Amino acid sequence: MLTLCKENDLRVMNVKIDDDLLSVDLMDGRTISVPVAWYPRLASGTSEQRNHWELSSAGHGIHWPDLDEDLSTEGLLRGAKGVGDPPHHN
């Protein structure tokens, strides 16, 4: 018998990112994978900058302090693409 949960746990468990793909593992067992190209700030960052992320919004978001980028699990699930220009480096 299949039992459905009333609420899925959309909190971030882990983030993997390379030059092409952002993959976010959720606490409920799902993985969301999207092209890095959808997010200009992430796409323009170095590997070190992209891998320096932290949880935000009680685990429902991801923040990249070096790139001034914030993504939510809800937005990732909706397929929302990033807006704005990459950060300018002095």
PDB file of C-alpha atoms in Angstrom:
ATOM      1  CA  MET A   1       0.000   0.000   0.000  1.00  0.00           C
ATOM      2  CA  LEU A   2       1.316   3.442  -0.950  1.00  0.00           C
ATOM      3  CA  THR A   3       1.142   6.037   1.785  1.00  0.00           C
ATOM      4  CA  LEU A   4       1.602   9.687   0.877  1.00  0.00           C
ATOM      5  CA  CYS A   5       3.025  12.178   3.314  1.00  0.00           C
ATOM      6  CA  LYS A   6       0.991  15.314   3.860  1.00  0.00           C
ATOM      7  CA  GLU A   7       4.142  17.412   3.864  1.00  0.00           C
ATOM      8  CA  ASN A   8       7.384  16.881   2.029  1.00  0.00           C
ATOM      9  CA  ASP A   9      10.545  17.999   3.767  1.00  0.00           C
ATOM     10  CA  LEU A  10      11.930  20.596   1.364  1.00  0.00           C
ATOM     11  CA  ARG A  11      14.957  21.420   3.504  1.00  0.00           C
ATOM     12  CA  VAL A  12      18.375  21.125   1.885  1.00  0.00           C
ATOM     13  CA  MET A  13      20.501  18.166   2.893  1.00  0.00           C
ATOM     14  CA  ASN A  14      23.417  18.645   0.470  1.00  0.00           C
ATOM     15  CA  VAL A  15      24.484  20.697  -2.546  1.00  0.00           C
ATOM     16  CA  LYS A  16      26.693  19.542  -5.413  1.00  0.00           C
ATOM     17  CA  ILE A  17      27.730  21.939  -8.124  1.00  0.00           C
ATOM     18  CA  ASP A  18      30.143  21.888 -11.041  1.00  0.00           C
ATOM     19  CA  ASP A  19      30.520  23.931 -14.235  1.00  0.00           C
ATOM     20  CA  ASP A  20      27.333  22.481 -15.736  1.00  0.00           C
ATOM     21  CA  LEU A  21      24.927  21.194 -13.087  1.00  0.00           C
ATOM     22  CA  LEU A  22      23.537  22.228  -9.700  1.00  0.00           C
ATOM     23  CA  SER A  23      22.130  19.279  -7.730  1.00  0.00           C
ATOM     24  CA  VAL A  24      20.347  19.796  -4.433  1.00  0.00           C
ATOM     25  CA  ASP A  25      19.523  16.809  -2.227  1.00  0.00           C
ATOM     26  CA  LEU A  26      16.422  17.366  -0.095  1.00  0.00           C
ATOM     27  CA  MET A  27      15.708  15.891   3.309  1.00  0.00           C
ATOM     28  CA  ASP A  28      12.755  13.945   1.876  1.00  0.00           C
ATOM     29  CA  GLY A  29      15.065  11.970  -0.433  1.00  0.00           C
ATOM     30  CA  ARG A  30      14.507  13.856  -3.670  1.00  0.00           C
ATOM     31  CA  THR A  31      17.258  15.492  -5.711  1.00  0.00           C
ATOM     32  CA  ILE A  32      16.664  18.596  -7.815  1.00  0.00           C
ATOM     33  CA  SER A  33      19.121  19.075 -10.689  1.00  0.00           C
ATOM     34  CA  VAL A  34      19.208  22.182 -12.874  1.00  0.00           C
ATOM     35  CA  PRO A  35      21.685  23.709 -15.329  1.00  0.00           C
ATOM     36  CA  VAL A  36      24.130  26.137 -13.725  1.00  0.00           C
ATOM     37  CA  ALA A  37      23.624  28.328 -16.811  1.00  0.00           C
ATOM     38  CA  TRP A  38      20.172  29.239 -15.426  1.00  0.00           C
ATOM     39  CA  TYR A  39      21.921  31.251 -12.696  1.00  0.00           C
ATOM     40  CA  PRO A  40      24.378  33.801 -14.151  1.00  0.00           C
ATOM     41  CA  ARG A  41      26.041  34.521 -10.807  1.00  0.00           C
ATOM     42  CA  LEU A  42      26.774  30.846 -10.193  1.00  0.00           C
ATOM     43  CA  ALA A  43      27.853  30.309 -13.801  1.00  0.00           C
ATOM     44  CA  SER A  44      30.350  33.184 -13.587  1.00  0.00           C
ATOM     45  CA  GLY A  45      31.839  32.014 -10.283  1.00  0.00           C
ATOM     46  CA  THR A  46      34.917  29.926  -9.732  1.00  0.00           C
ATOM     47  CA  SER A  47      34.666  26.367  -8.477  1.00  0.00           C
ATOM     48  CA  GLU A  48      35.821  27.576  -5.062  1.00  0.00           C
ATOM     49  CA  GLN A  49      33.153  30.303  -4.942  1.00  0.00           C
ATOM     50  CA  ARG A  50      30.391  27.919  -6.058  1.00  0.00           C
ATOM     51  CA  ASN A  51      31.379  25.340  -3.463  1.00  0.00           C
ATOM     52  CA  HIS A  52      31.308  27.934  -0.664  1.00  0.00           C
ATOM     53  CA  TRP A  53      27.591  27.780   0.125  1.00  0.00           C
ATOM     54  CA  GLU A  54      25.586  27.868   3.332  1.00  0.00           C
ATOM     55  CA  LEU A  55      22.040  27.053   4.325  1.00  0.00           C
ATOM     56  CA  SER A  56      19.571  29.896   4.739  1.00  0.00           C
ATOM     57  CA  SER A  57      15.876  30.293   5.546  1.00  0.00           C
ATOM     58  CA  ALA A  58      15.852  27.482   8.126  1.00  0.00           C
ATOM     59  CA  GLY A  59      17.256  25.042   5.552  1.00  0.00           C
ATOM     60  CA  HIS A  60      14.829  25.966   2.758  1.00  0.00           C
ATOM     61  CA  GLY A  61      17.392  28.080   0.928  1.00  0.00           C
ATOM     62  CA  ILE A  62      21.005  28.147  -0.205  1.00  0.00           C
ATOM     63  CA  HIS A  63      23.238  31.228  -0.001  1.00  0.00           C
ATOM     64  CA  TRP A  64      26.545  31.752  -1.816  1.00  0.00           C
ATOM     65  CA  PRO A  65      28.180  34.637   0.084  1.00  0.00           C
ATOM     66  CA  ASP A  66      31.036  35.089  -2.395  1.00  0.00           C
ATOM     67  CA  LEU A  67      28.604  35.407  -5.321  1.00  0.00           C
ATOM     68  CA  ASP A  68      25.703  37.221  -3.624  1.00  0.00           C
ATOM     69  CA  GLU A  69      23.313  34.488  -4.803  1.00  0.00           C
ATOM     70  CA  ASP A  70      20.343  33.021  -2.968  1.00  0.00           C
ATOM     71  CA  LEU A  71      18.114  30.182  -4.159  1.00  0.00           C
ATOM     72  CA  SER A  72      15.151  28.530  -2.468  1.00  0.00           C
ATOM     73  CA  THR A  73      14.104  24.913  -2.769  1.00  0.00           C
ATOM     74  CA  GLU A  74      10.611  26.102  -3.684  1.00  0.00           C
ATOM     75  CA  GLY A  75      12.007  28.144  -6.577  1.00  0.00           C
ATOM     76  CA  LEU A  76      14.172  25.253  -7.741  1.00  0.00           C
ATOM     77  CA  LEU A  77      11.155  22.930  -7.727  1.00  0.00           C
ATOM     78  CA  ARG A  78       9.173  25.476  -9.776  1.00  0.00           C
ATOM     79  CA  GLY A  79      12.015  25.715 -12.303  1.00  0.00           C
ATOM     80  CA  ALA A  80      12.546  29.418 -11.620  1.00  0.00           C
ATOM     81  CA  LYS A  81      15.587  30.748 -13.453  1.00  0.00           C
ATOM     82  CA  GLY A  82      17.940  33.340 -12.026  1.00  0.00           C
ATOM     83  CA  VAL A  83      17.737  36.994 -12.900  1.00  0.00           C
ATOM     84  CA  GLY A  84      20.300  39.726 -12.873  1.00  0.00           C
ATOM     85  CA  ASP A  85      23.852  40.115 -13.941  1.00  0.00           C
ATOM     86  CA  PRO A  86      26.843  38.293 -12.531  1.00  0.00           C
ATOM     87  CA  PRO A  87      28.607  40.188  -9.728  1.00  0.00           C
ATOM     88  CA  HIS A  88      31.404  42.515 -10.763  1.00  0.00           C
ATOM     89  CA  HIS A  89      34.804  41.674  -9.311  1.00  0.00           C
ATOM     90  CA  ASN A  90      37.146  44.542  -8.538  1.00  0.00           C
TER      91      ASN A  90
END
